[in-house]
CSV table of C-alpha atoms in Angstrom, one decimal:
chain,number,residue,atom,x,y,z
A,23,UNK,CA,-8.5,12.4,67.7
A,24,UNK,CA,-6.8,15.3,66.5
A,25,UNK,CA,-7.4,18.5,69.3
A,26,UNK,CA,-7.1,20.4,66.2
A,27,UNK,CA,-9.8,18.9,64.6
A,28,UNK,CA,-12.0,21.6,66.1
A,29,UNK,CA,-10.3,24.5,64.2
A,30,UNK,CA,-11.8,23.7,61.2
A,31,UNK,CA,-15.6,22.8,62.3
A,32,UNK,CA,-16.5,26.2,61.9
A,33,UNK,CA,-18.8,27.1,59.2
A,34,UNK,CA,-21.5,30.1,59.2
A,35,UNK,CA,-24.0,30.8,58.7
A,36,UNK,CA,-25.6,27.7,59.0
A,37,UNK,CA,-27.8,27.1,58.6
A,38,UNK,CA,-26.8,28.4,55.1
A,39,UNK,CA,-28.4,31.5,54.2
A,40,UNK,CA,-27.8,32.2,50.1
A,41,UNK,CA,-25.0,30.3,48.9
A,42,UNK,CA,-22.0,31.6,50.3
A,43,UNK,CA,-20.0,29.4,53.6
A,44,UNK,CA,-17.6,30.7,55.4
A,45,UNK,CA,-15.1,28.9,57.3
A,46,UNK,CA,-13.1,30.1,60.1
A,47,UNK,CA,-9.3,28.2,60.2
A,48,UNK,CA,-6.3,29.9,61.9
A,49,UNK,CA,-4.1,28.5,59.2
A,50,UNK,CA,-3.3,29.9,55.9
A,51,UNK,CA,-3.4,26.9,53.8
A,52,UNK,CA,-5.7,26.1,50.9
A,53,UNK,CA,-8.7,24.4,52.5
A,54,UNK,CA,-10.1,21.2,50.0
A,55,UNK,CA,-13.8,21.2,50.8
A,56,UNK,CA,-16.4,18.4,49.9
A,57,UNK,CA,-20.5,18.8,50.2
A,58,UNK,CA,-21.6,14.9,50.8
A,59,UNK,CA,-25.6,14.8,50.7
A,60,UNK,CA,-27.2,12.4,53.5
A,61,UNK,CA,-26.6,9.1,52.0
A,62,UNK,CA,-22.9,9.9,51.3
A,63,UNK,CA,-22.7,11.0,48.0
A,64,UNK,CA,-20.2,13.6,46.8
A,65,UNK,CA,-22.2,17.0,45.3
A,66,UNK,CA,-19.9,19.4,45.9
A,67,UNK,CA,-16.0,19.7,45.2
A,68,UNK,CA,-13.8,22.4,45.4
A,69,UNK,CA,-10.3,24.3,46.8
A,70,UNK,CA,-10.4,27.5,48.4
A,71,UNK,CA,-7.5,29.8,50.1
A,72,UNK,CA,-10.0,32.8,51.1
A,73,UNK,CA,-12.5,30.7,53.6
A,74,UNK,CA,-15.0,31.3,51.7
A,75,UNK,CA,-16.9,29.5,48.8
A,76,UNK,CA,-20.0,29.9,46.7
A,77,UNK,CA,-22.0,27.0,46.7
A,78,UNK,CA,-24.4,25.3,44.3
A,79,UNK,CA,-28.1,25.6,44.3
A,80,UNK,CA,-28.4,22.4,46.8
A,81,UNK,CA,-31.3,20.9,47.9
A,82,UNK,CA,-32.6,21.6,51.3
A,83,UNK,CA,-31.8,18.9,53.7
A,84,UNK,CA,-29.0,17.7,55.7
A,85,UNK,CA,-25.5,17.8,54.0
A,86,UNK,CA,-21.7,16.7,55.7
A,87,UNK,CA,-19.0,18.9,54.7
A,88,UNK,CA,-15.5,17.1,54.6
A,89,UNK,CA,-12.5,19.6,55.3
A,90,UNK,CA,-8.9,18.9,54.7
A,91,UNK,CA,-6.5,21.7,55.8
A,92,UNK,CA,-3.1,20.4,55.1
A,93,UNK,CA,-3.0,17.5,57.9
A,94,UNK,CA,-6.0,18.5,59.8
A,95,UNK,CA,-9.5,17.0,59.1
A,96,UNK,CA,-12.8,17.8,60.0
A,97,UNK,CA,-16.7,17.3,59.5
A,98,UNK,CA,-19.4,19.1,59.9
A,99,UNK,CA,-22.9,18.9,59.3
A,100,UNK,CA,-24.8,22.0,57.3
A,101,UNK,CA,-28.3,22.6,57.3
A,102,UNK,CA,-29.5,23.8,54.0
A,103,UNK,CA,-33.6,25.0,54.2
C-alpha cells in the first residue's frame, strides 16, 4: 500500500453539508475525482486543480469517492444525509 495513500483521504465536511467537498492534498496536480453510489455505480465524474468541487444534487446515502492524484490513489467513503 502506498503510505501516501493517506494524503488524499481527506475530504470535509462530511458528512457533506450543501454541495461543495473539499479535499486536502499537498500536491499541486489536477485531482480526477469519481462519486460511486453503494452498489458501485459511477454518478459523478469530474477534474479539479483547486480542491474543491461542486457536487450534484445526490441522494442521501453512502457514496465512495475514487481519487487519482497523479500516481497516488485513494478512497473514501462520504456520507450524504
Amino acid at each position: 500500500k502506498n503510505p501516501n495513500s493517506k494524503e488524499l483521504n481527506k475530504l470535509y465536511p462530511n458528512p457533506l453539508v450543501g454541495n461543495l467537498l473539499n479535499f486536502i492534498s499537498p500536491r499541486s496536480e489536477t485531482i480526477e475525482i469519481a462519486i460511486l453510489n453503494i452498489l458501485g455505480k459511477e454518478v459523478f465524474k469530474t477534474i479539479t486543480l483547486n480542491n474543491q468541487i461542486q457536487l450534484p444534487n445526490l441522494i442521501g446515502g453512502i457514496y465512495i469517492v475514487k481519487l487519482k492524484q497523479g500516481s497516488h490513489l485513494g478512497l473514501n467513503r462520504l456520507v450524504v444525509p
